[in-house]
PDB file of C-alpha atoms in Angstrom:
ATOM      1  CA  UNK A   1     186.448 142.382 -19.715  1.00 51.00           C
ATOM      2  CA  UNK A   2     186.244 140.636 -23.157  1.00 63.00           C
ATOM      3  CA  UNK A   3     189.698 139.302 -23.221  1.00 75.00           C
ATOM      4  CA  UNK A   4     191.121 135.767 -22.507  1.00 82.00           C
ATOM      5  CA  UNK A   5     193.468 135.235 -19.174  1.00 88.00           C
ATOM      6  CA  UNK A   6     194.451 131.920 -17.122  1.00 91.00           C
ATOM      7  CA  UNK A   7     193.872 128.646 -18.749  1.00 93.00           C
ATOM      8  CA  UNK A   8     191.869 129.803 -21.116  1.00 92.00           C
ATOM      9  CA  UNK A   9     194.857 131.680 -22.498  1.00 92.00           C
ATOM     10  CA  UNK A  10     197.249 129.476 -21.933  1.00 95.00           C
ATOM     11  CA  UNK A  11     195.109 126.734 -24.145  1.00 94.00           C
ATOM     12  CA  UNK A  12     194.683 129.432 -26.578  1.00 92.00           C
ATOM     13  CA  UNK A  13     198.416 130.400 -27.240  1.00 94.00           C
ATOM     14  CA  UNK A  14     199.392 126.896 -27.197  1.00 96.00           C
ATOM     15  CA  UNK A  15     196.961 126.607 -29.993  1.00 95.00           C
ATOM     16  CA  UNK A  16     197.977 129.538 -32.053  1.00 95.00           C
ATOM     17  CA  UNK A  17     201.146 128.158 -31.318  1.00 96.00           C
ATOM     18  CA  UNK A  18     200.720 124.587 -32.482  1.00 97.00           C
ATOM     19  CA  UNK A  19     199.060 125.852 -35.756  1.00 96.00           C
ATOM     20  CA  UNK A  20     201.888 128.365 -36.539  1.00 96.00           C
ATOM     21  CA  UNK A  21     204.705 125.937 -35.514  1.00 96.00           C
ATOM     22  CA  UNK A  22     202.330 123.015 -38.390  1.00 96.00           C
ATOM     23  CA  UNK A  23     199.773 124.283 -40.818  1.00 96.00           C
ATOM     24  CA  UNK A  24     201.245 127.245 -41.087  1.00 96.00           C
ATOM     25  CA  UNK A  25     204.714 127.238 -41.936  1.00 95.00           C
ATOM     26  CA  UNK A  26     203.483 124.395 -44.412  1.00 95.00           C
ATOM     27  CA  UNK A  27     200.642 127.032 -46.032  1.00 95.00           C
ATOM     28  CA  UNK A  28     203.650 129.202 -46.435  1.00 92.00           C
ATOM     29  CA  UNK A  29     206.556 127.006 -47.876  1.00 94.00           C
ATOM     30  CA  UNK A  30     203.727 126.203 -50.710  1.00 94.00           C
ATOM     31  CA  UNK A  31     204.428 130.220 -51.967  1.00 93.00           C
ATOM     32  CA  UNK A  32     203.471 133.451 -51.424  1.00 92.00           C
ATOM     33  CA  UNK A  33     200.017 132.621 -53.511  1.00 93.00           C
ATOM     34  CA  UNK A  34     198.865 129.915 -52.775  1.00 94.00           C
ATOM     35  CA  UNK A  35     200.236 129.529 -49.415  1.00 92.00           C
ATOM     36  CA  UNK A  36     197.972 133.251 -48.874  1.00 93.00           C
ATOM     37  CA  UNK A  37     194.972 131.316 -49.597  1.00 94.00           C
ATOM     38  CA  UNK A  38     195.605 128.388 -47.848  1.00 94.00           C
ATOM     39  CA  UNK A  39     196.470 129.997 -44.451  1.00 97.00           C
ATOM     40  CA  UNK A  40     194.399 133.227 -44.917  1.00 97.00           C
ATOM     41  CA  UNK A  41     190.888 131.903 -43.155  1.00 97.00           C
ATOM     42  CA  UNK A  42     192.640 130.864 -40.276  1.00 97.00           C
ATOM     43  CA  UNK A  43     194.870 133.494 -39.379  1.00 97.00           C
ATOM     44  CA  UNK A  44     191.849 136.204 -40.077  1.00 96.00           C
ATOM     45  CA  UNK A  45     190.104 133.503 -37.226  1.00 95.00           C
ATOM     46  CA  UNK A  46     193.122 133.440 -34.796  1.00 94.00           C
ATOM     47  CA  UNK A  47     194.243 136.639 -34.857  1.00 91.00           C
ATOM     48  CA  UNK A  48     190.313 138.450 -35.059  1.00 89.00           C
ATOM     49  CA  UNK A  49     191.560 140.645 -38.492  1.00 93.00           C
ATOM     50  CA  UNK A  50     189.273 140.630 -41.055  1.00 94.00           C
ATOM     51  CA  UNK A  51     189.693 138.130 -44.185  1.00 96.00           C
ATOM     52  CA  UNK A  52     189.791 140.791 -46.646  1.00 97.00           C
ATOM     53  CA  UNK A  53     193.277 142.556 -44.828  1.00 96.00           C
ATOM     54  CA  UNK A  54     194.552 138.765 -44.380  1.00 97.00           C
ATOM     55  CA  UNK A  55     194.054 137.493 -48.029  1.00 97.00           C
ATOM     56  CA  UNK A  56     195.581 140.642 -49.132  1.00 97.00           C
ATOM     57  CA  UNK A  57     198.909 140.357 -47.180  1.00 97.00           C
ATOM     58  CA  UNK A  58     198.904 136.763 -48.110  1.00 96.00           C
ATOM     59  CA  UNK A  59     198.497 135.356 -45.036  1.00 96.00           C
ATOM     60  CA  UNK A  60     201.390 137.473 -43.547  1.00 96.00           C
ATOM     61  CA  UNK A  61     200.576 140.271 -41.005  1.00 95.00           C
ATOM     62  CA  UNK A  62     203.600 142.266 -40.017  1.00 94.00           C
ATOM     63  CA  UNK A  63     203.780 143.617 -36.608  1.00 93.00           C
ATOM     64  CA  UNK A  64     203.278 147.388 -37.196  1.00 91.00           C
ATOM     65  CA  UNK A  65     200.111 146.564 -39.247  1.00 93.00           C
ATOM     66  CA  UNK A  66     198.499 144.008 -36.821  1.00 91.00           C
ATOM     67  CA  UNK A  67     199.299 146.621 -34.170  1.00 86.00           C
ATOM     68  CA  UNK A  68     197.226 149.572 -36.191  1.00 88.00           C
ATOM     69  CA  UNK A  69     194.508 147.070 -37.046  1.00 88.00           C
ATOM     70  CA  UNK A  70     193.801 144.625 -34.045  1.00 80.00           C
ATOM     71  CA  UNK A  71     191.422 147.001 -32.376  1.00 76.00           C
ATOM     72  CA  UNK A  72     189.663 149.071 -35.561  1.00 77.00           C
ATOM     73  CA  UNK A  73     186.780 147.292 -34.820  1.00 66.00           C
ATOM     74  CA  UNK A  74     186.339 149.235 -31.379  1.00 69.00           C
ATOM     75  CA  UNK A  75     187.395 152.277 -33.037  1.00 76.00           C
ATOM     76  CA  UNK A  76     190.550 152.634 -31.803  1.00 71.00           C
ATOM     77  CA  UNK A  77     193.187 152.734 -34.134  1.00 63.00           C
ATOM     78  CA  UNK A  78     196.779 153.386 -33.454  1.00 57.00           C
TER      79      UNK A  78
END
């Protein structure tokens, strides 16, 4: 399949982790503007959702939406 699994995914979580846990919460604790456009390329790169959807939520994906938009891209949308 296409997806990720031992430690290959292990490395990957711990950096999605390490970036939310740093960058992140710093992109967002500049505001809801600003922090948008600073953490907006990288989540659309960690997460696989396209930069337009990202930079329009301001960097912040809620669940319900990532769920419904993570796999549009293979045409199947929840």
């Amino acid at each position: 399949g296409d997806g990720v699994s031992g430690d290959a995914l292990r490395d990957r979580l711990a950096e999605v982790e390490h970036y939310a846990l740093g960058d992140y919460l710093t992109a967002l604790n500049s505001g809801l503007e600003q922090g948008g456009k600073l953490a907006s390329g990288r989540v659309s790169e960690l997460t696989g959702l396209p930069l337009e959807l990202v930079q329009r939520n301001f960097a912040r994906i809620p669940t319900g939406l990532f769920a419904k938009e993570f796999q549009r891209a293979t045409g199947k949308v929840l």
